PDB file of C-alpha atoms in Angstrom:
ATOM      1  CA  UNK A  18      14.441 -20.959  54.925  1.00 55.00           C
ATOM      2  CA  UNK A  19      13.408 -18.770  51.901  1.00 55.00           C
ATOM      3  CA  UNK A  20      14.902 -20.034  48.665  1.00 56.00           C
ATOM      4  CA  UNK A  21      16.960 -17.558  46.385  1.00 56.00           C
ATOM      5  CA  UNK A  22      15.242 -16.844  43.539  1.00 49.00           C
ATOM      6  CA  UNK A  23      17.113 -18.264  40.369  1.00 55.00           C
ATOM      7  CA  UNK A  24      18.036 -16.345  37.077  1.00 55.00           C
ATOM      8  CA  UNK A  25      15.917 -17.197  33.887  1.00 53.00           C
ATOM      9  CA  UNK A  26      17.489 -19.432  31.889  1.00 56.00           C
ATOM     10  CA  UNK A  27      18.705 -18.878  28.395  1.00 53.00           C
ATOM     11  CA  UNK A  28      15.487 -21.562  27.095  1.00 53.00           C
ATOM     12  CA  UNK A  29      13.079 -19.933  29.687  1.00 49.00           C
ATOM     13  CA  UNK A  30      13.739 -16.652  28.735  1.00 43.00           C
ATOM     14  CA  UNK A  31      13.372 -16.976  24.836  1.00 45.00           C
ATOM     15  CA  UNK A  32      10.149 -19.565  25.762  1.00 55.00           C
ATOM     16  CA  UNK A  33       8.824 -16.408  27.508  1.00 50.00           C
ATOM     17  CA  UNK A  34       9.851 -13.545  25.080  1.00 47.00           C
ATOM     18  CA  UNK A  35       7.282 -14.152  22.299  1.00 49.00           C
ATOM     19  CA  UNK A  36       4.312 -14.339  25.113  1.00 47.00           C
ATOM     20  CA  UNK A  37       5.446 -11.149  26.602  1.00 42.00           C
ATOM     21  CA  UNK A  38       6.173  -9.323  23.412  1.00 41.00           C
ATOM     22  CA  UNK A  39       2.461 -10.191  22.529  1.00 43.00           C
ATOM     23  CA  UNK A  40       1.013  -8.629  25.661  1.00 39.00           C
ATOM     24  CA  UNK A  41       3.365  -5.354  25.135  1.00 42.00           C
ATOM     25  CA  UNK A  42       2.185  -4.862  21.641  1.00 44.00           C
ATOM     26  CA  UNK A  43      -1.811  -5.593  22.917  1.00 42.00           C
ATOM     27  CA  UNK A  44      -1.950  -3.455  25.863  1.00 41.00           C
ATOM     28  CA  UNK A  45      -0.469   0.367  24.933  1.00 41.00           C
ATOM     29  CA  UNK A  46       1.241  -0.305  21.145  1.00 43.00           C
ATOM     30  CA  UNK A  47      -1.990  -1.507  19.652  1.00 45.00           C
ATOM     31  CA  UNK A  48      -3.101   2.493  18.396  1.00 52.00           C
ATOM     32  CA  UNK A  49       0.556   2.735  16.527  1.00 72.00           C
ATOM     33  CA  UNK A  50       0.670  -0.523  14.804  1.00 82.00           C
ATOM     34  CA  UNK A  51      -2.049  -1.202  11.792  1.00 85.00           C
ATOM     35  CA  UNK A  52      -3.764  -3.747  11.489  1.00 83.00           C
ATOM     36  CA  UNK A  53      -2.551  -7.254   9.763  1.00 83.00           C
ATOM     37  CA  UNK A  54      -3.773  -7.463   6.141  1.00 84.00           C
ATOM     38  CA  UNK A  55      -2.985 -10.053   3.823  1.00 79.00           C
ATOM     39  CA  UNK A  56      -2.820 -10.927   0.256  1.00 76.00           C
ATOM     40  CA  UNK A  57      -1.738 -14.341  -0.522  1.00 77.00           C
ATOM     41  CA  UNK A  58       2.374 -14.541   0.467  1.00 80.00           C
ATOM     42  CA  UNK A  59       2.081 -11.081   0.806  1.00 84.00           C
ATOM     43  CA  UNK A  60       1.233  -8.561   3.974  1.00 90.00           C
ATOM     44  CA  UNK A  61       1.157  -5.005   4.509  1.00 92.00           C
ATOM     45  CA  UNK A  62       4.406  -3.519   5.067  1.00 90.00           C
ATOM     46  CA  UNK A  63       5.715  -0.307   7.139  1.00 90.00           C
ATOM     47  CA  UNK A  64       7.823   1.642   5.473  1.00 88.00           C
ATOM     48  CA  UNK A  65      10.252   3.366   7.686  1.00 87.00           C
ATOM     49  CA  UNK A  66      11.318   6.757   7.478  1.00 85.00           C
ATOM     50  CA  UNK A  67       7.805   7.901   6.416  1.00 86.00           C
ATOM     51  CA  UNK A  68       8.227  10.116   3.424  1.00 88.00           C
ATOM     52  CA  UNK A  69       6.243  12.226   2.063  1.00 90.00           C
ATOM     53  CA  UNK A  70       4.691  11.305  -1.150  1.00 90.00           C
ATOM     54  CA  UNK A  71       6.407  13.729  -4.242  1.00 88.00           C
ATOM     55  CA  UNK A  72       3.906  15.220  -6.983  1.00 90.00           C
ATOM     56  CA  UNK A  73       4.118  12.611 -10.093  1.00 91.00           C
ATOM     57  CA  UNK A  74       4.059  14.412 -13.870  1.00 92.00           C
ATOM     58  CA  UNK A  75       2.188  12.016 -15.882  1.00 94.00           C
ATOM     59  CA  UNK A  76      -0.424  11.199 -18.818  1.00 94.00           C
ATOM     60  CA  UNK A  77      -3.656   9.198 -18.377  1.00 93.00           C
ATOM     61  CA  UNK A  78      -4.426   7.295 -20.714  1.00 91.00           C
ATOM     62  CA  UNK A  79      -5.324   9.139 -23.437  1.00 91.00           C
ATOM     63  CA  UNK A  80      -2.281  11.264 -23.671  1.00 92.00           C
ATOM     64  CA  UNK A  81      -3.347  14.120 -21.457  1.00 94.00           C
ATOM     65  CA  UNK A  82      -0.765  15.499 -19.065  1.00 95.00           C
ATOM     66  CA  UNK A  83      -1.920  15.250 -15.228  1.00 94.00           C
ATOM     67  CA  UNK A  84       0.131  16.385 -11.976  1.00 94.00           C
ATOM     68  CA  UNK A  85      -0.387  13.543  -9.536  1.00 93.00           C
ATOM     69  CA  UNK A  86       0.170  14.393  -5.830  1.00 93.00           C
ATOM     70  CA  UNK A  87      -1.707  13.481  -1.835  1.00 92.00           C
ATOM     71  CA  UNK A  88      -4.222  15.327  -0.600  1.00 91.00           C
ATOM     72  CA  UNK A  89      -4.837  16.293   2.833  1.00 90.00           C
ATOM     73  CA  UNK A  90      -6.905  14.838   4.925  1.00 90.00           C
ATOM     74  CA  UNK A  91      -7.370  11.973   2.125  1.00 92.00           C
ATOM     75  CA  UNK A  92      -5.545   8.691   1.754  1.00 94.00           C
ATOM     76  CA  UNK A  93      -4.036   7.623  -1.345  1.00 95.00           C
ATOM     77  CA  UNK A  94      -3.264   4.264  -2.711  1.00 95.00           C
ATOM     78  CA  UNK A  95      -0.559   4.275  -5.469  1.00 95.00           C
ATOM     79  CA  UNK A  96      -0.994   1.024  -7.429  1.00 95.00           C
ATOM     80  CA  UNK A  97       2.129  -0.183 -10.081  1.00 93.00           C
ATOM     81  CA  UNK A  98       0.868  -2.238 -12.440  1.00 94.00           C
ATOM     82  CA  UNK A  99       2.411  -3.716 -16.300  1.00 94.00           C
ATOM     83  CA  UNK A 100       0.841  -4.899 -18.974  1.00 94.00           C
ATOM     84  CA  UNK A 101       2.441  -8.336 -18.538  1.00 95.00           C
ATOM     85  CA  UNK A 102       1.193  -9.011 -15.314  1.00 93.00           C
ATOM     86  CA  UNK A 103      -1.643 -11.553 -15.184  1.00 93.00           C
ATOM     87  CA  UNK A 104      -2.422 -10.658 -11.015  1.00 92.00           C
ATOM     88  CA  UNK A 105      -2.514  -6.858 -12.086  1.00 92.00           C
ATOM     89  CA  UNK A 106      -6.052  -8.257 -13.872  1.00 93.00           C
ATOM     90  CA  UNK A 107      -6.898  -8.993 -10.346  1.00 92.00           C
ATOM     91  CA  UNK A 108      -6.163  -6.209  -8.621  1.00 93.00           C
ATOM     92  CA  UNK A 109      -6.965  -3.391 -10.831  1.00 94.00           C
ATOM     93  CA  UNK A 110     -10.628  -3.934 -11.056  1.00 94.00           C
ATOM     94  CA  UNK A 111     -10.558  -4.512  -7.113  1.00 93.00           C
ATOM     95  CA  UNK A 112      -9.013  -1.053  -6.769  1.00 94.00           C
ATOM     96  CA  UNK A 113     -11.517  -0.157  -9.235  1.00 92.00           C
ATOM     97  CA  UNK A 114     -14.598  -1.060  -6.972  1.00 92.00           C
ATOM     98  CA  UNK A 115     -12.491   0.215  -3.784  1.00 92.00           C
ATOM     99  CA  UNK A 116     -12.493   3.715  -5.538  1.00 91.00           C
ATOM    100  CA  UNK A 117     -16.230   3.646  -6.506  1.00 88.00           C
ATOM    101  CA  UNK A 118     -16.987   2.198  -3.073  1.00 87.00           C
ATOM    102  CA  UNK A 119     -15.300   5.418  -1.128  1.00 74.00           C
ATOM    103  CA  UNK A 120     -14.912   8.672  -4.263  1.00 69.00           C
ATOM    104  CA  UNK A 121     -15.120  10.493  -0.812  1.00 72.00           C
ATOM    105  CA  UNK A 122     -12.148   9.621   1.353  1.00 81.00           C
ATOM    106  CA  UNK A 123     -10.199   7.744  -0.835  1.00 91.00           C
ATOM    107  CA  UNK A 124      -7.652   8.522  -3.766  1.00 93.00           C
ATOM    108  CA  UNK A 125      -6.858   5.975  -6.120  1.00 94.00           C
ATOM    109  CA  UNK A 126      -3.506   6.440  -8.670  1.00 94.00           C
ATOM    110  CA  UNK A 127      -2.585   3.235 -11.084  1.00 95.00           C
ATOM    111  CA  UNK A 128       0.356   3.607 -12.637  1.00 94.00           C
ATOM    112  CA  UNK A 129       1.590   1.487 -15.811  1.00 94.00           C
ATOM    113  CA  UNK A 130       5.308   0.875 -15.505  1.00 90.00           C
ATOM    114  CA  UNK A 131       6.340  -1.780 -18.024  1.00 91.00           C
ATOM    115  CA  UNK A 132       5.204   0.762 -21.150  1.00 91.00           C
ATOM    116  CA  UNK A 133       4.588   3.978 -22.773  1.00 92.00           C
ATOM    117  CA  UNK A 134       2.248   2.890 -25.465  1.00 92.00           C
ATOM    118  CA  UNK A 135      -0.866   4.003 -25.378  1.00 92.00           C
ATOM    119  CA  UNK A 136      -2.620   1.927 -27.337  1.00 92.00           C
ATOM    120  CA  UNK A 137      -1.326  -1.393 -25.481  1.00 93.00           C
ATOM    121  CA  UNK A 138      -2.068   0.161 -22.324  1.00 92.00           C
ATOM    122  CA  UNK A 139      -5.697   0.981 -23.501  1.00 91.00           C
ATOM    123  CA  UNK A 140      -6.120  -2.826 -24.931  1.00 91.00           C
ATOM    124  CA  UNK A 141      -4.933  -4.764 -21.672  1.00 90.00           C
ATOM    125  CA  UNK A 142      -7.214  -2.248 -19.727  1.00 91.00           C
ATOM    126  CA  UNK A 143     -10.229  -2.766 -22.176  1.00 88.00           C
ATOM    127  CA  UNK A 144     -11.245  -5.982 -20.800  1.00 82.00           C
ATOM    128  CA  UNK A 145     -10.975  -4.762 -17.461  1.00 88.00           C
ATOM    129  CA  UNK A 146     -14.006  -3.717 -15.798  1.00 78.00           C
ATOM    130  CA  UNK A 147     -12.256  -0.127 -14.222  1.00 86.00           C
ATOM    131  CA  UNK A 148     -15.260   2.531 -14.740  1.00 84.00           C
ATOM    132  CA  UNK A 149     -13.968   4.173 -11.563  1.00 82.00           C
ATOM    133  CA  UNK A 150     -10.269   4.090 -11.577  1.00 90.00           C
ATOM    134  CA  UNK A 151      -7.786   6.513 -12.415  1.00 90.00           C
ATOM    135  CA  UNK A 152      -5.064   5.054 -14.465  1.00 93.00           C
ATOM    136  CA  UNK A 153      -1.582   7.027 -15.965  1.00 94.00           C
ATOM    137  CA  UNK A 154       0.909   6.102 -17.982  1.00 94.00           C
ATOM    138  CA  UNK A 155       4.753   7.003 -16.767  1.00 90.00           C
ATOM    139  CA  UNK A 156       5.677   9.246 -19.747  1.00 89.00           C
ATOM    140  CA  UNK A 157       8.008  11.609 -17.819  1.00 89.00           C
ATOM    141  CA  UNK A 158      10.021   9.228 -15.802  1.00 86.00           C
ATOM    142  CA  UNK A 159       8.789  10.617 -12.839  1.00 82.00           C
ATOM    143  CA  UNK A 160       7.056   6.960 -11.215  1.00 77.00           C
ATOM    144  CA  UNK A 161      10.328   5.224 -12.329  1.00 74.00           C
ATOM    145  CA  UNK A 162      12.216   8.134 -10.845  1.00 77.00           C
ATOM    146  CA  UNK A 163      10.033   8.117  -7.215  1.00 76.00           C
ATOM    147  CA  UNK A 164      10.532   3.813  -7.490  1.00 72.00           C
ATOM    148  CA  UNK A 165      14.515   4.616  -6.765  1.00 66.00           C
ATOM    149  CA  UNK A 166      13.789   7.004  -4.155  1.00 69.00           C
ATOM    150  CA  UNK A 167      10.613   6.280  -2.162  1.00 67.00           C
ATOM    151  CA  UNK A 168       8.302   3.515  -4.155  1.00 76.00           C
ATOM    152  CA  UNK A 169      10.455   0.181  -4.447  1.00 74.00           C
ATOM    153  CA  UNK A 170       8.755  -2.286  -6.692  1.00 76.00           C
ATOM    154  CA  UNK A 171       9.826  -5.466  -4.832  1.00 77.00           C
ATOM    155  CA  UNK A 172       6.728  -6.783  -6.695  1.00 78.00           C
ATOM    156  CA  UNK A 173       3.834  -6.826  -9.587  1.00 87.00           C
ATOM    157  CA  UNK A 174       1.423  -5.123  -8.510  1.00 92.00           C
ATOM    158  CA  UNK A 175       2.640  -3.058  -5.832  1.00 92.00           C
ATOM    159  CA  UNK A 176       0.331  -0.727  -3.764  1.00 94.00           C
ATOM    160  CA  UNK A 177       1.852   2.069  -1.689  1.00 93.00           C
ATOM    161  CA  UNK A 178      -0.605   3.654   1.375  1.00 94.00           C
ATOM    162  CA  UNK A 179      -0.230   7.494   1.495  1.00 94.00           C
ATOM    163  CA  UNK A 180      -1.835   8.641   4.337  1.00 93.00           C
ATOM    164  CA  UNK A 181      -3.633  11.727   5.183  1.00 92.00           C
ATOM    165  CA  UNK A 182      -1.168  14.002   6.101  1.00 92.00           C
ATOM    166  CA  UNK A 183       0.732  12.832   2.764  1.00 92.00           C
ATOM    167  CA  UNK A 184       3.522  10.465   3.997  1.00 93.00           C
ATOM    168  CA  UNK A 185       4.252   7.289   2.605  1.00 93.00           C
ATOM    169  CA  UNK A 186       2.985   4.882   5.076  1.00 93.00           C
ATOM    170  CA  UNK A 187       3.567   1.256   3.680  1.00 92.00           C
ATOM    171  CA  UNK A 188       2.915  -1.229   0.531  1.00 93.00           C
ATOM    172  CA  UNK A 189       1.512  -4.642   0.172  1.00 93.00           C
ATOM    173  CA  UNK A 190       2.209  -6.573  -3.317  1.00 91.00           C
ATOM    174  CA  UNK A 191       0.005  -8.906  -4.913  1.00 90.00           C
ATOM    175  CA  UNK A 192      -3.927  -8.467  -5.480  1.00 92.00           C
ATOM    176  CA  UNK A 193      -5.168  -7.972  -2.026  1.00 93.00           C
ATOM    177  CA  UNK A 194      -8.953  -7.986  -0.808  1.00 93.00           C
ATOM    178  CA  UNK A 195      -8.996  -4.352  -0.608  1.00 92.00           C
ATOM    179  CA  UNK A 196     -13.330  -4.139   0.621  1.00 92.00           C
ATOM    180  CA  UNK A 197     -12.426  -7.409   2.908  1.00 92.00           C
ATOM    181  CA  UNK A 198     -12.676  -6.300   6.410  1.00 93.00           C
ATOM    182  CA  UNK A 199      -9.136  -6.522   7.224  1.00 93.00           C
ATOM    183  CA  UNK A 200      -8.745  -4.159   4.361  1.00 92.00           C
ATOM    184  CA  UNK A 201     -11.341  -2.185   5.650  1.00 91.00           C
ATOM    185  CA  UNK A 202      -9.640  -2.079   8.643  1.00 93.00           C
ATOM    186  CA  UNK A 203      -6.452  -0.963   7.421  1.00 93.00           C
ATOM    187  CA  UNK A 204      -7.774   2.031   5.912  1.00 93.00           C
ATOM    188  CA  UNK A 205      -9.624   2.924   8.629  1.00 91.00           C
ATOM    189  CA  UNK A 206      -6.525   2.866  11.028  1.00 93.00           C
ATOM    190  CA  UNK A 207      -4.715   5.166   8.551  1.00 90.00           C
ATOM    191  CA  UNK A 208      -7.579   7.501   8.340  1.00 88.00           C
ATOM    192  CA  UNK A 209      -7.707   7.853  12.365  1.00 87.00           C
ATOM    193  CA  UNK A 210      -4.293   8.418  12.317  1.00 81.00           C
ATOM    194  CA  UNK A 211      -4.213  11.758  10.786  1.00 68.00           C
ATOM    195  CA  UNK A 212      -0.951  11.429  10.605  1.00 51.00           C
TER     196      UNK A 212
END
């Protein structure tokens, strides 16, 4: 006599979930989700509804105006950084040799947040080794106005991923690896994607 097949249990079933989310997300989802990359406590996040990135009035830092905005077909990294931060001294002069490792496909905006002064801003970046880096000052409002709206700073630094078809795509805090090869492999996903 043929046994009648029993119902998963409440333990089975949540024993089995993770194993067959894992498969799901391997087999078809792996082209829409990016790739892990890590930096310290910190990962990459989605952000979810993908906006697109606004154009950003600002100065660089020596007090000329510049309009600030994605290009297609490009990706853009939008990097917060403050004076005070002792990780942004990380970070900045990794974005700096990201930017000078790809001038082709790559856009790199840092942004000071935590002043206006010029001549701080120039100081902290003097010991900085950033021949290749674009940095701005925020003396319009308009970073601190996109940080309410699109760019949260949940951390110091925060980078934002723009990707090519100019839609915020997600943000990882902290002073990640950026020419590691899970960073390499981040930014390759978002270039494929076109998006």
């Amino acid at each position: 006599m043929r046994e009648k097949p029993r119902a998963l249990s409440r333990r089975s079933f949540l024993i089995a979930a993770p194993a067959c989310l894992t498969v799901l997300r391997t087999a078809g989802a792996q082209d829409s989700w990016p790739p892990v990359f890590e930096a310290g406590r910190s990962q990459f996040t989605i952000v979810r509804p993908r906006a697109p990135m606004p154009q950003l009035r600002l100065q660089d830092v020596h007090g000329r105006d510049a309009v600030v905005t994605a290009k297609p077909g490009r990706i853009t990294l939008v990097n917060f950084w403050a004076t005070w931060c002792a990780a942004c001294k990380l970070d900045l002069p990794m974005l700096a040799s990201l930017a000078g490792s790809r001038p082709d496909r790559l856009d790199i905006v840092a942004i000071c947040t935590d002043t206006k002064d010029l001549r701080k801003i120039r100081t902290f970046l003097g010991g900085l080794s950033l021949q290749n880096l674009a940095c701005y000052v925020d003396a319009y409002d308009a970073a601190a106005k996109a940080s309410t709206e699109m760019f949260s700073i949940v951390g110091m630094p925060i980078t934002y991923l723009v990707g090519t078809g100019g839609r915020v795509e997600g943000y990882i805090t902290g002073a990640p690896d950026w020419l590691s090869p899970a960073g390499n492999r981040l930014l390759q996903f978002y270039r494929e994607q076109g998006s």
